[in-house]
Structure formats: structure tokens, C-alpha cells
XYZ file of C-alpha atoms in Angstrom:
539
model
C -10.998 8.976 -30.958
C -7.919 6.654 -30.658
C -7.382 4.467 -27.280
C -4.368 3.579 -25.562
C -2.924 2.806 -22.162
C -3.469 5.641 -19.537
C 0.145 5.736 -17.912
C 0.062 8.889 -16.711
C -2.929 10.624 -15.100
C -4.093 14.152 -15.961
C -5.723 16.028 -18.930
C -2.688 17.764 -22.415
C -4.411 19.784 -24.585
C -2.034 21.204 -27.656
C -0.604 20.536 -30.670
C 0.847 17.200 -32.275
C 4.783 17.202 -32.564
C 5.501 13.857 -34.433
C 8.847 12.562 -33.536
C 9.768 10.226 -36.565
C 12.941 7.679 -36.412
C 16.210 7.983 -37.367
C 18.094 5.756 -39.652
C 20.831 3.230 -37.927
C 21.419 1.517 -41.255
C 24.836 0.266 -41.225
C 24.637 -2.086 -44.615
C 27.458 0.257 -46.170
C 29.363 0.961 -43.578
C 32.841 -2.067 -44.318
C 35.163 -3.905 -42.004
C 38.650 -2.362 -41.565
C 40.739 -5.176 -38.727
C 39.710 -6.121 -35.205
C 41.628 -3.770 -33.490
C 39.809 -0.812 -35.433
C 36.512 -2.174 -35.044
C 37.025 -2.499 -31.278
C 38.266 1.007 -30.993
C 35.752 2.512 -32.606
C 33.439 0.439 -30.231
C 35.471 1.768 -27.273
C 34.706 5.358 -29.101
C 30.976 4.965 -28.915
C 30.915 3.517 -25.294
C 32.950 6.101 -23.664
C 30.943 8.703 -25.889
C 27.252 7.093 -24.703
C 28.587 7.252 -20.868
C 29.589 10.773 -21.379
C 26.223 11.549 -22.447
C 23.981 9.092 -20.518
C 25.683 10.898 -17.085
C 25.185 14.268 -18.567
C 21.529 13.100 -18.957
C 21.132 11.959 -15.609
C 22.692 14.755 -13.792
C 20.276 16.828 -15.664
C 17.465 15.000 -14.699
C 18.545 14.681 -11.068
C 17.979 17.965 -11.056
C 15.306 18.676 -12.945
C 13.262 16.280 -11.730
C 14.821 13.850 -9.082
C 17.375 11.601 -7.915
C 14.854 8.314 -7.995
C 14.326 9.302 -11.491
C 17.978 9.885 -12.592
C 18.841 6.147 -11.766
C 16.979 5.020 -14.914
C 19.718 6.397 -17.419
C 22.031 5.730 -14.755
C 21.153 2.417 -14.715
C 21.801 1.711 -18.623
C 25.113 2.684 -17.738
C 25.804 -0.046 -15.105
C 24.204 -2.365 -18.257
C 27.000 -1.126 -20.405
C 29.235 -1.473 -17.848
C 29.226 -5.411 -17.955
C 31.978 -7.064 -18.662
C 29.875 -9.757 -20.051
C 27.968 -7.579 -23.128
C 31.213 -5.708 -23.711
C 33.433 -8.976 -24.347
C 30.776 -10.727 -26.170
C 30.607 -7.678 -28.552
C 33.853 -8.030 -28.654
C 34.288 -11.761 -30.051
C 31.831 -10.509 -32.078
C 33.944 -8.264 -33.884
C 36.981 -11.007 -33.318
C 34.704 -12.998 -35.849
C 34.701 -10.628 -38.442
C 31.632 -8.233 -37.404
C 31.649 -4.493 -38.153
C 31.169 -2.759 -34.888
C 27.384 -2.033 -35.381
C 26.539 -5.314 -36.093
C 28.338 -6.375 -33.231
C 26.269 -4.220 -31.017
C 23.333 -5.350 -32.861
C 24.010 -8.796 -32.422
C 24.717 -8.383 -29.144
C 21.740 -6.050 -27.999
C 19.371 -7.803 -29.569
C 20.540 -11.071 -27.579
C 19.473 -9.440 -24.201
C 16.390 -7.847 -26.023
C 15.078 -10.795 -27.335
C 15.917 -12.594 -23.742
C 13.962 -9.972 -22.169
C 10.966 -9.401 -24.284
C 9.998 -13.136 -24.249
C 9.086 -13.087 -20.381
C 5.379 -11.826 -19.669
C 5.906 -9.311 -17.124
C 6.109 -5.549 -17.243
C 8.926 -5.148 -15.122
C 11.295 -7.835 -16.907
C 10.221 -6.477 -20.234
C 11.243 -2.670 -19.458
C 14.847 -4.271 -19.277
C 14.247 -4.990 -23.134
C 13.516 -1.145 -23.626
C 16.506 -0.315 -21.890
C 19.015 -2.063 -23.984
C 17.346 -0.984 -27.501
C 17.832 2.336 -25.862
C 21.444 1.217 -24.998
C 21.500 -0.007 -28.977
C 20.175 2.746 -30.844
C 22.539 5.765 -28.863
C 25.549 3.317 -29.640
C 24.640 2.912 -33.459
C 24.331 6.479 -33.657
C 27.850 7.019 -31.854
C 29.126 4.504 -34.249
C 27.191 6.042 -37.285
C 27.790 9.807 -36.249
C 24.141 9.799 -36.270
C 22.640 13.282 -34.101
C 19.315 12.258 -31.736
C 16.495 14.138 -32.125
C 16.218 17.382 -29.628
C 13.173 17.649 -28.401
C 14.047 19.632 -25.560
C 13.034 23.122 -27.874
C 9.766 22.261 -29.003
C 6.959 25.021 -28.388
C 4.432 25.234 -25.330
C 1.866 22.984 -25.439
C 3.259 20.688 -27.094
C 1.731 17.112 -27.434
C 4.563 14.383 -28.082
C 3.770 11.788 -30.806
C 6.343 8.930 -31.127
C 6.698 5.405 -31.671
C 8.579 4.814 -28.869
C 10.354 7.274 -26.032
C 13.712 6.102 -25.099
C 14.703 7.435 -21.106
C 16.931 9.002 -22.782
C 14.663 10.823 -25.170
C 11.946 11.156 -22.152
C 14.773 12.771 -19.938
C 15.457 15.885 -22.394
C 11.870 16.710 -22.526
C 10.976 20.296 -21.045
C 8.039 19.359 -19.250
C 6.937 23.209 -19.055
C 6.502 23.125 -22.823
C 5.038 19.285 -23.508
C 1.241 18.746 -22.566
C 1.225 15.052 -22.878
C 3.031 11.959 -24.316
C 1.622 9.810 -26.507
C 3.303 6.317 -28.092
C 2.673 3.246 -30.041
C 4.206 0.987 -27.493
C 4.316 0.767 -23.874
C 2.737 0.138 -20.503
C 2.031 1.118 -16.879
C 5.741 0.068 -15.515
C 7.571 1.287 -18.538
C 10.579 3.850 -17.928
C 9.048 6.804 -19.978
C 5.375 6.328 -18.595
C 7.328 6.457 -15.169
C 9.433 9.671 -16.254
C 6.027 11.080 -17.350
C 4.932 10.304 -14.153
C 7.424 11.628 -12.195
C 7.166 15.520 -14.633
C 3.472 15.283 -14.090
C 2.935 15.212 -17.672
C -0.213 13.270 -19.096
C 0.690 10.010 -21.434
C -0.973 7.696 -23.152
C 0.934 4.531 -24.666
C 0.262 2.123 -26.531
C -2.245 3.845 -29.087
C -1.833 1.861 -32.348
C -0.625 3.572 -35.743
C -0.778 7.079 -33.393
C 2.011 8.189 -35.798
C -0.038 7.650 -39.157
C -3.186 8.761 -38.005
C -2.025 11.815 -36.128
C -0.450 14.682 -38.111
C 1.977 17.441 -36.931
C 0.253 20.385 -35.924
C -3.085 18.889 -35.470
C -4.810 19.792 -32.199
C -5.042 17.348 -29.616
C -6.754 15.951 -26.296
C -5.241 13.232 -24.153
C -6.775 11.789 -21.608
C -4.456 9.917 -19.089
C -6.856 8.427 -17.349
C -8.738 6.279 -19.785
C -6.378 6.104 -21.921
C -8.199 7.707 -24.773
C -6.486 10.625 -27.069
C -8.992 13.014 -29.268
C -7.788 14.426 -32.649
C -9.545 17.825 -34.147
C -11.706 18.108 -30.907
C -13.904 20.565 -30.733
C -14.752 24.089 -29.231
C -17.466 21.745 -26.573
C -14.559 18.832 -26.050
C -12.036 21.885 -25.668
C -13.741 23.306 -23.039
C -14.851 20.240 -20.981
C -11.227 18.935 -21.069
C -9.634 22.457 -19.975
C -12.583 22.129 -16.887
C -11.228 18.761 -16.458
C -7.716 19.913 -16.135
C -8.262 22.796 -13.696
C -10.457 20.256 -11.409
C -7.908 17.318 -11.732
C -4.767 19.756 -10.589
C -6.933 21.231 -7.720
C -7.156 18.017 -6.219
C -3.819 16.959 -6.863
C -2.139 19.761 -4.653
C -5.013 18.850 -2.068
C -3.406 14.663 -2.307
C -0.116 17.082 0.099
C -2.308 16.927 3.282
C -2.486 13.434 3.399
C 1.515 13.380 3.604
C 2.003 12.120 6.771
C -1.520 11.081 8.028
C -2.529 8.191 9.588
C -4.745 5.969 7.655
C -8.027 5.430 9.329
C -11.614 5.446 7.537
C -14.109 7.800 7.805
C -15.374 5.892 11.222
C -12.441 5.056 12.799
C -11.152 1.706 11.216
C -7.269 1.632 11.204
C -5.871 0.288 8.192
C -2.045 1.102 6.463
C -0.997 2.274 2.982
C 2.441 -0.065 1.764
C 4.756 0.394 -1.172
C 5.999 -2.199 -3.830
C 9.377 -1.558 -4.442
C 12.141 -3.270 -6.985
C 15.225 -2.166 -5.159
C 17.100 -0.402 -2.334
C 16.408 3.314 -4.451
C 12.850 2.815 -4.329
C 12.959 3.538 -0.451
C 13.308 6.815 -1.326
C 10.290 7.318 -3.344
C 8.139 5.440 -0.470
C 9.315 7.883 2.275
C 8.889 11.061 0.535
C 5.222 9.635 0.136
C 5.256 8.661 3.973
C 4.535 5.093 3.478
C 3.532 2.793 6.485
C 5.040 0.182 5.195
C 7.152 -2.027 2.395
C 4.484 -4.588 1.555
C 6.347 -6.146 -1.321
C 10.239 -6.093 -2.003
C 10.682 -7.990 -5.481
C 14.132 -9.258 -4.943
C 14.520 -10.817 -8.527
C 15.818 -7.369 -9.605
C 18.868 -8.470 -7.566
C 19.866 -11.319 -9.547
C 18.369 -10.126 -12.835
C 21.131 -7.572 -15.186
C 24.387 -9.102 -14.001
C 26.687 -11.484 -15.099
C 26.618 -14.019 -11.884
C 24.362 -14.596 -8.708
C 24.827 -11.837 -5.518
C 26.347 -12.973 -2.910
C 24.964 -12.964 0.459
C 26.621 -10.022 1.644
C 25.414 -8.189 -1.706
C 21.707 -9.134 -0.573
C 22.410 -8.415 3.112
C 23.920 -4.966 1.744
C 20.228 -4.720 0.172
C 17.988 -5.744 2.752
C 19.308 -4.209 5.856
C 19.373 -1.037 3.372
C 15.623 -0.725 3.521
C 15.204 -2.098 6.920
C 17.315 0.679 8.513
C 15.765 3.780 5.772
C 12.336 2.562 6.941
C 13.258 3.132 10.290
C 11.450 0.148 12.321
C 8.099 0.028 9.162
C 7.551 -3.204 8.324
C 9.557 -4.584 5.459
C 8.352 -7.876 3.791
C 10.584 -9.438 1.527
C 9.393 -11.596 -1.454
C 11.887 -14.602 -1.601
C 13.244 -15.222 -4.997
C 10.162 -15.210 -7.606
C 12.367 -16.027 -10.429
C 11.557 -19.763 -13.314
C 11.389 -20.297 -16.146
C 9.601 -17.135 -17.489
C 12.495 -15.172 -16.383
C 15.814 -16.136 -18.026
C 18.512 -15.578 -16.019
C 21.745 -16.730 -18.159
C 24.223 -17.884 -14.857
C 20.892 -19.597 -13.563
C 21.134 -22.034 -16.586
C 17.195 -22.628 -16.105
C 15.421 -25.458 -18.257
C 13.517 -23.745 -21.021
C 9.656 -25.013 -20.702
C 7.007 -25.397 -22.865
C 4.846 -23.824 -20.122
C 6.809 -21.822 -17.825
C 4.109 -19.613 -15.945
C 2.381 -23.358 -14.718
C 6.215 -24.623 -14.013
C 9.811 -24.541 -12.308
C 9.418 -21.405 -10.732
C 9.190 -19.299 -7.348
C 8.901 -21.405 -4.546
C 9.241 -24.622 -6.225
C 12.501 -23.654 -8.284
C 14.057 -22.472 -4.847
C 13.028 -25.358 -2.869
C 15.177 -27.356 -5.258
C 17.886 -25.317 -4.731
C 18.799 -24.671 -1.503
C 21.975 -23.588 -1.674
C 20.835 -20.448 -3.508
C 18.018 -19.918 -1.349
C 19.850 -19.922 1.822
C 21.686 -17.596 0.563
C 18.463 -15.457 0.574
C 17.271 -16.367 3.722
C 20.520 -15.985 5.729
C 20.704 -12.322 4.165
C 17.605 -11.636 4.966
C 17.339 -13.396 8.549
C 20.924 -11.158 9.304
C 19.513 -8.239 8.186
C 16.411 -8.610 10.527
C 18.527 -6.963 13.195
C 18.022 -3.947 11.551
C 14.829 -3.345 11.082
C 11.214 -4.837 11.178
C 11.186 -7.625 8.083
C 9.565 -10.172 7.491
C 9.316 -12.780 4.730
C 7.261 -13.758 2.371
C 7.081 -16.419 -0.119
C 5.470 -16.677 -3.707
C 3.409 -18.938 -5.894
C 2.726 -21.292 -2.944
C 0.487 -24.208 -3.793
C 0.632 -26.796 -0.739
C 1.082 -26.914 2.420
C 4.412 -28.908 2.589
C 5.759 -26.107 0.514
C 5.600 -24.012 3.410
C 7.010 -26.693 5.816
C 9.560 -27.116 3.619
C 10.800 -23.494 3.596
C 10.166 -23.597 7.729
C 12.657 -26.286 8.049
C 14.916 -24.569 5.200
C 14.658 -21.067 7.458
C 15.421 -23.530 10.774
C 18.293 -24.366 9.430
C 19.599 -21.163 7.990
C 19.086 -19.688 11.667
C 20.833 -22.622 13.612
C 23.875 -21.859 10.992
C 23.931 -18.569 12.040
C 23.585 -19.363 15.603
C 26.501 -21.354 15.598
C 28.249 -18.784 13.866
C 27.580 -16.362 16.818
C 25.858 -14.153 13.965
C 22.906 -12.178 15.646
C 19.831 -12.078 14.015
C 15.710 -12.087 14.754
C 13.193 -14.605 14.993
C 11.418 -13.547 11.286
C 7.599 -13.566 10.810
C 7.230 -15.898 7.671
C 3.740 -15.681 5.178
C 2.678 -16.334 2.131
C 1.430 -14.707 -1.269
C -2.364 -15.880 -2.611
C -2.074 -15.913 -5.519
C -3.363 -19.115 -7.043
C -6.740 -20.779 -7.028
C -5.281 -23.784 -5.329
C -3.572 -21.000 -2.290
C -7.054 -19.588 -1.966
C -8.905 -23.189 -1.568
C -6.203 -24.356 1.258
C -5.790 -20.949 3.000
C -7.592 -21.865 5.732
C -5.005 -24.631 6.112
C -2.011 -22.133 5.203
C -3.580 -19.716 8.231
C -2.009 -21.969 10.804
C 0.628 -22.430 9.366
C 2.195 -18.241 8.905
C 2.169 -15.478 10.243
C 0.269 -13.220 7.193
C -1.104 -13.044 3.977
C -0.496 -10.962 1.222
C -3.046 -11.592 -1.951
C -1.241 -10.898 -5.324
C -4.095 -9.993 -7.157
C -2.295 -10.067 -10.726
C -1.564 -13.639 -10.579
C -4.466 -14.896 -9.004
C -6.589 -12.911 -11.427
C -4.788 -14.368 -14.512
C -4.763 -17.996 -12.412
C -8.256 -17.993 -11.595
C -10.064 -16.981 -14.998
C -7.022 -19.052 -17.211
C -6.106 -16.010 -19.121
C -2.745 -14.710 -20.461
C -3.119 -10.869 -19.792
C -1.087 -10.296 -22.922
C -3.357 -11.590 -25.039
C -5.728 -9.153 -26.558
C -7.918 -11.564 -27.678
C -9.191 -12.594 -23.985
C -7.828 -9.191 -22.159
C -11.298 -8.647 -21.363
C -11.141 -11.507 -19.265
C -8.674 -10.040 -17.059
C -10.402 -8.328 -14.649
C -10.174 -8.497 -10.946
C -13.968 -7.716 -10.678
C -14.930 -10.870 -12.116
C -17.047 -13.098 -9.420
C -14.914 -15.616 -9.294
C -11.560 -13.394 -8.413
C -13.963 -11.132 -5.878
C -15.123 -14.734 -4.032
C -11.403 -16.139 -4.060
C -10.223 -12.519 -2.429
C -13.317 -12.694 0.001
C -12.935 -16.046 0.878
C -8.935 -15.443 1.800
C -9.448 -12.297 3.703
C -12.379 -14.349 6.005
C -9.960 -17.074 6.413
C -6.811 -15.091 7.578
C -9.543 -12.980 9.692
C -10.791 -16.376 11.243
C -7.003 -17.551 12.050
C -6.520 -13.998 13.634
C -3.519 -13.367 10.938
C -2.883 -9.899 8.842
C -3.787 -9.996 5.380
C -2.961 -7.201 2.425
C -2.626 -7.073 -1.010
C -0.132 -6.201 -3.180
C -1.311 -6.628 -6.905
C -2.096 -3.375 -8.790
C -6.102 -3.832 -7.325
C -4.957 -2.886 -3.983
C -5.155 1.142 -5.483
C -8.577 0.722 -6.730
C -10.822 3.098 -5.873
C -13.692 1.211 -6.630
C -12.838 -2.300 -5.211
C -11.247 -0.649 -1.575
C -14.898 -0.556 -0.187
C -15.301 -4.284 -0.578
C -11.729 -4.400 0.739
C -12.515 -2.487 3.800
C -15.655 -4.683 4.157
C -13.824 -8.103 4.159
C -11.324 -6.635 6.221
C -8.202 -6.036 4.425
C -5.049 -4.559 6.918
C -2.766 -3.582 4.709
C -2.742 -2.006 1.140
C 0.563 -2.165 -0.870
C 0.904 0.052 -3.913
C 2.993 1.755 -6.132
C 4.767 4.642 -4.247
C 2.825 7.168 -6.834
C -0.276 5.725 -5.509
C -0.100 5.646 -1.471
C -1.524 9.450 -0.818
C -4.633 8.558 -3.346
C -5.280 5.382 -1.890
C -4.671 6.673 1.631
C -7.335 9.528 0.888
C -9.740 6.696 -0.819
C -9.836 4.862 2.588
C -9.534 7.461 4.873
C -13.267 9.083 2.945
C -14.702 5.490 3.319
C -17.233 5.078 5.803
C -19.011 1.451 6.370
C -22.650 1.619 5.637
């Protein structure tokens, strides 16, 4: 038995189809004169946009529009001026055009990969996916097809590009399985979205598993069985049939109140990245947006959005979710996320440095910006706002008087806007001690259980040599969660969560006990979790 990372829930039995790499050498391949080179780079652009929106348009409608906007998306990438032109000097320098893209990609890769989070890193993904369909352009180099394997088909591969995921006919592939990957990556979320079972992140998979062999994965734990037999066979293929029963039975809880099993209201809240991801929330019937990450603003652009480009964003949301509450995380952005036009100070230790509230604080011009958006786009809808990695008290203070001054601006101005509820993300040891304090001073709470986990048991959650430290069911996490939910109780405030533990079926009794309002999730996740608490009944 091989384990992995569980990505995509559900049960693919069927045969191994390895998917092996193709060659982008380019060591033979000589330098004509600039204006060749560039041409030829022009060739492969225009050629991987052709393509890319091909791609998407056939995934729009095969599977949806939400899901479309990834290879969309690597064509805005491409589409700035800033990689173009610096592939471009490249080439001015005396680079073939592959090793210009190389160069180039590999830049915004390596910028990418080094921040530890999920969300940043899937940027990485997309531009080696953006720099392998351009070296084969360049190269003349055909992509695999894997859009005519056979039925049950199980999908072996070191890596699936979106654009690789998005030609998959999910009525022939069983499951997915890859040597790299996680949770938030674009193909586990394309799997996702075809409701085919994946696995990633199962080491050597393409060594140890050999074309035709039969095969089990498991998307839930994460586990993948090669040569299983007649027994395992039979009690996965029960499995299956159970697990797609009560899948179709998740549709009644599509627009239903959230209320346990005796009567306690609570509400069901989506995490979303950007505007698009509205979509996904409603068509899932969502209470809520408990957590709007606006870093994915700034981050994959050549300069800083304006305020109208944020207002454009906000009051977006606000007016699709239709007078829901929208909370708005204020820029969460440091060290461990390098934003070039930012020009922020490398640090030894970024994730314990210049970040979130602290790097905003000291720049005020850019976060008015934010909080004039956001305070004009109140009029259209129910926000609120919400700020991150708060350690003190006079951080908050500091961002009242900041928000004052924003709204006496706009005052002046004649620019209508709301009086905004303002609160705060737990998610530090030192948040959880003071929160008591930090009750009178906001209006909410919303725990980020991610951080605070990885805060409160001093562990790096990419590190698989203390992973099993990471847990949010370790005493210490469960007593800090406990202990803020009391204190916002006590202060008469609303408290949620929005790290990944707010979906877990096995810590929303204790939850529910404490007395947790709101539960923000992933938009996959709001009819399970809604049917979790809604079966709940208090002893």
C-alpha cells in the first residue's frame, strides 16, 4: 500500500495509465539574431493562448465556468507585460528563446515556491505549466493526449498540469494519482470539481506502479492499493456505491438553514481568493463569506491595485451575496510572500516577522488604500473587516484610528459609505492569551486554526519530520480554541473559524459545545459541514 494526500474524496478502482514526461531539452537547439529569437517567442505565445482558450472553453463546458478560470488565468500570467519584456532582454542578451523562457519562468517559480503556503505555491505550478507548453511550442514538441485513454482508467503522473487535468474525460478516468501536490493545488481542485478520486503526493508512484496494473485509490485517506485483491475489490466497490449514495443525498441540504439537531442556529461561510469564487459559494447556498484573502489582489501583477481596482472587487461580492455577510481579511501579505513592486526586506525569519498587520501598519498609505475600498464598498452590501496576525492590543487601536481617518476622508469627500464592523483573526498564542482584552475592543472573532496550530505547537507544517505535530487536536490548540470561543461568548461578540478545522467532522461537536457561530469553509465543503451540524445534537 502506498500513501499520499487525499485531495479528492471518493473510491477509483481500474487500471494504471502511467503518464511519463516529455523531453524540453533545448541544448542543441542554436541562436540565429534577436529579432528571430523574439519572433519565434511571439510564435509560441500566440500559439499557447490559442490553445490555453480552446482549453478553457472546453472546460467551461464540460465542467464549469469557476473551473475554466484556472487556464484562463495562466493566460492573464502570460499576458504581463513584465514576464514578456524580461524574456525579451533575455534574448536581447544573447539567449535562445527557450532559455529565455526558462530563465524567465523559473524566476517566478522559484519566487513562488519559496513561500510556505498552498495557495502562493499553486502560482509556482502555474507558470511551470506556462513553461513547459511554451518549450514545447518552441520545440514543436506534441503534449501527451490523455483525453482517449480507456474506461476505468487510473491516472499515474508525476505531476498534472491544468492543462493536462482539463483534457481528461472524466467518464473514462477512475482516479488521479501524482508524486507532487496538495489540498489547494489546481489539478486536486479540477479533480474535485469532475468528481474524480485523487491522491497526490504518493512518493516514487511512477516507479512503483506499472501500466496496466490494477488499482485502488482511496481519496479519503489518502492511501492507493496496487494488485488488490478479490476481498479489497469488493469492499472498495461497496465503498463506492455507499460514498455516491450519500453524495446525491449532500443536494437536500442546498438551501437549508443550518440549525442542529435541537434547535441551535449556527451558519456555514465560504473562504474565497477572489471575486469568481462568489460563484462557487452561491451555487452551494452559503450563509456567508467568512474569509476574503485579498492578497490574491496584489499578488500576479506587475504593480499595486488601485483603489478603484479593490473597490471594483469588494463591492463585487458584497452586491453577488446579496446583503450575506462579507468579511474581508486586510492585506495578509510579509515577508513570506514576495511581492516584486512591494520591494519587501528579505528575512531570516519571515513567518515570526514584517508581515500582516504589522507590515501594513507601517504603511499606511497602502493600507488606506484597502480600507477606503473596502469602507466605499460597504454601501453595497453587508462587510465587514477583519484583520490578521494581531498580537497586541495597540495593534488594533492603531488600525481604529487608521479606519477613523480613512472614513473622515471620505466624509469630506461627500463619498457615502457605512459605519464597518471591525474584528480580528486568532491566530497566535499571544491573540488567544489577550482575547479577553481584544473582546472589547471588536466587534468578532474569527480563529484561523492553521496558524494558530503551527504557532502554538512551534512547528513548520512543511516539515515532515515534525508533521505529526501539526494537529489541531493537540491539547494545547483545543484549550487555546476553547478558551477564545468562552471569551468572545463572555464579551457577547460572534466568533467563527476559518482554518481548514472548521470542516471537521470530528472536532464540530466540541465546536458546537464551546459555542462557535459561524463556520467558514471551502465552498466544496459547506453542504457536508452544514449536514455535520445540522445531525448534531448536544448531549
Amino acid at each position: 500500500m502506498l500513501k499520499g494526500i487525499g485531495v479528492s474524496q471518493g473510491y477509483g478502482i481500474g487500471k494504471a495509465v502511467i503518464i511519463g514526461d516529455i523531453s524540453t531539452d533545448y541544448s542543441n537547439v542554436k541562436y540565429t539574431d534577436a529579432e528571430s529569437e523574439k519572433a519565434r517567442l511571439q510564435n509560441a505565445v500566440d500559439s499557447f493562448i490559442e490553445e490555453t482558450k480552446k482549453l478553457a472553453s472546453d472546460i467551461k463546458e464540460a465542467v464549469g465556468e469557476k473551473e475554466a478560470e484556472i487556464l484562463e488565468g495562466h493566460i492573464v500570467m502570460l499576458s504581463d507585460p513584465f514576464m514578456i519584456s524580461q524574456m525579451q532582454e533575455n534574448i536581447d542578451s544573447g539567449s535562445i528563446a527557450e532559455k529565455a523562457v526558462d530563465t524567465v519562468c523559473n524566476m517566478f517559480i522559484d519566487m513562488f515556491s519559496s513561500v510556505d503556503d498552498e495557495l502562493t505555491n499553486q502560482r509556482a505550478s502555474d507558470v511551470k505549466d506556462i513553461r513547459d507548453s511554451l518549450l514545447k511550442a518552441l520545440l514543436g514538441v506534441k503534449s501527451i493526449d490523455i483525453s482517449t485513454v480507456p474506461k476505468n482508467s487510473v491516472l499515474v503522473a508525476k505531476d498534472f498540469t491544468p492543462s493536462m487535468t482539463s483534457k481528461i474525460n472524466k467518464n473514462n478516468v477512475s482516479a488521479i494519482i501524482t508524486e507532487v501536490g496538495g489540498v489547494t493545488s489546481h489539478s486536486a481542485i479540477l479533480a474535485r470539481a469532475m468528481g474524480i478520486p485523487a491522491v497526490l503526493s504518493v512518493v516514487n508512484a511512477t516507479e512503483i506502479i506499472k501500466d496496466g496494473m490494477q488499482i485502488i485509490t482511496d481519496g479519503f485517506k489518502g492511501k492507493v492499493i496496487t494488485c488488490p485483491s478479490e476481498i479489497e475489490i469488493d469492499k472498495y466497490t461497496s465503498l463506492q456505491n455507499k460514498y455516491l449514495k450519500e453524495k446525491e443525498s449532500l443536494k437536500e441540504y442546498i438551501g437549508k438553514e443550518t440549525v442542529t439537531a435541537d434547535g441551535i442556529k449556527k451558519a456555514v461561510y465560504a473562504n474565497i481568493g477572489k471575486p469568481e469564487d462568489v460563484q462557487n459559494v452561491l451555487q452551494n447556498s452559503g450563509e456567508g463569506i467568512g474569509l476574503f484573502r485579498t492578497e490574491f489582489l496584489f499578488m500576479d501583477r506587475a504593480n499595486e491595485p488601485t483603489e478603484e481596482e479593490q473597490f471594483e472587487a469588494y463591492s463585487t461580492v458584497a452586491r453577488a451575496m446579496n446583503g450575506k455577510e462579507v468579511i474581508i481579511r486586510t492585506l495578509d501579505i510579509g515577508g513570506d510572500k514576495d511581492i516584486p513592486y512591494l520591494h519587501i526586506e528579505k528575512e531570516e525569519n519571515p513567518f515570526l516577522g514584517h508581515r500582516a498587520i504589522r507590515y501594513c501598519l507601517d504603511n499606511p498609505e497602502l493600507f488606506k488604500k484597502q480600507i477606503r475600498a473596502i469602507l466605499r464598498a460597504s454601501v453595497y452590501g453587508n462587510i465587514k473587516i477583519m484583520l490578521p496576525l494581531v498580537t497586541c492590543l495597540e495593534e488594533v487601536k492603531a488600525a481604529k484610528e487608521l479606519i477613523k481617518k480613512c472614513a473622515e476622508e471620505l466624509n469630506s469627500e461627500g463619498t457615502q459609505f457605512k459605519n464597518v464592523p471591525l474584528g480580528v483573526m486568532i491566530e497566535t498564542p499571544a491573540a488567544v492569551l489577550i482575547s479577553d482584552l481584544l473582546a472589547k475592543e471588536v466587534d468578532f472573532f474569527s480563529i484561523g486554526t492553521n496558524d494558530l496550530t503551527g504557532y502554538t505547537m512551534a512547528v513548520d507544517r512543511g516539515n515532515a519530520n515534525v508533521s505529526n505535530l501539526y494537529n489541531t487536536f493537540q491539547p494545547a490548540v483545543m484549550r487555546a480554541i476553547e478558551m477564545t470561543i468562552k471569551n468572545a461568548k463572555k464579551a457577547g461578540i460572534q466568533v467563527g473559524m476559518c482554518g481548514e478545522a472548521a470542516a471537521d467532522a470530528r472536532l464540530i461537536p466540541n465546536l458546537i459545545e464551546w459555542g462557535l457561530d459561524e463556520f467558514s469553509v471551502t465552498s466544496g465543503s459547506i453542504l457536508q459541514t452544514r449536514k455535520t451540524i445540522c445531525e448534531y445534537k448536544q448531549k
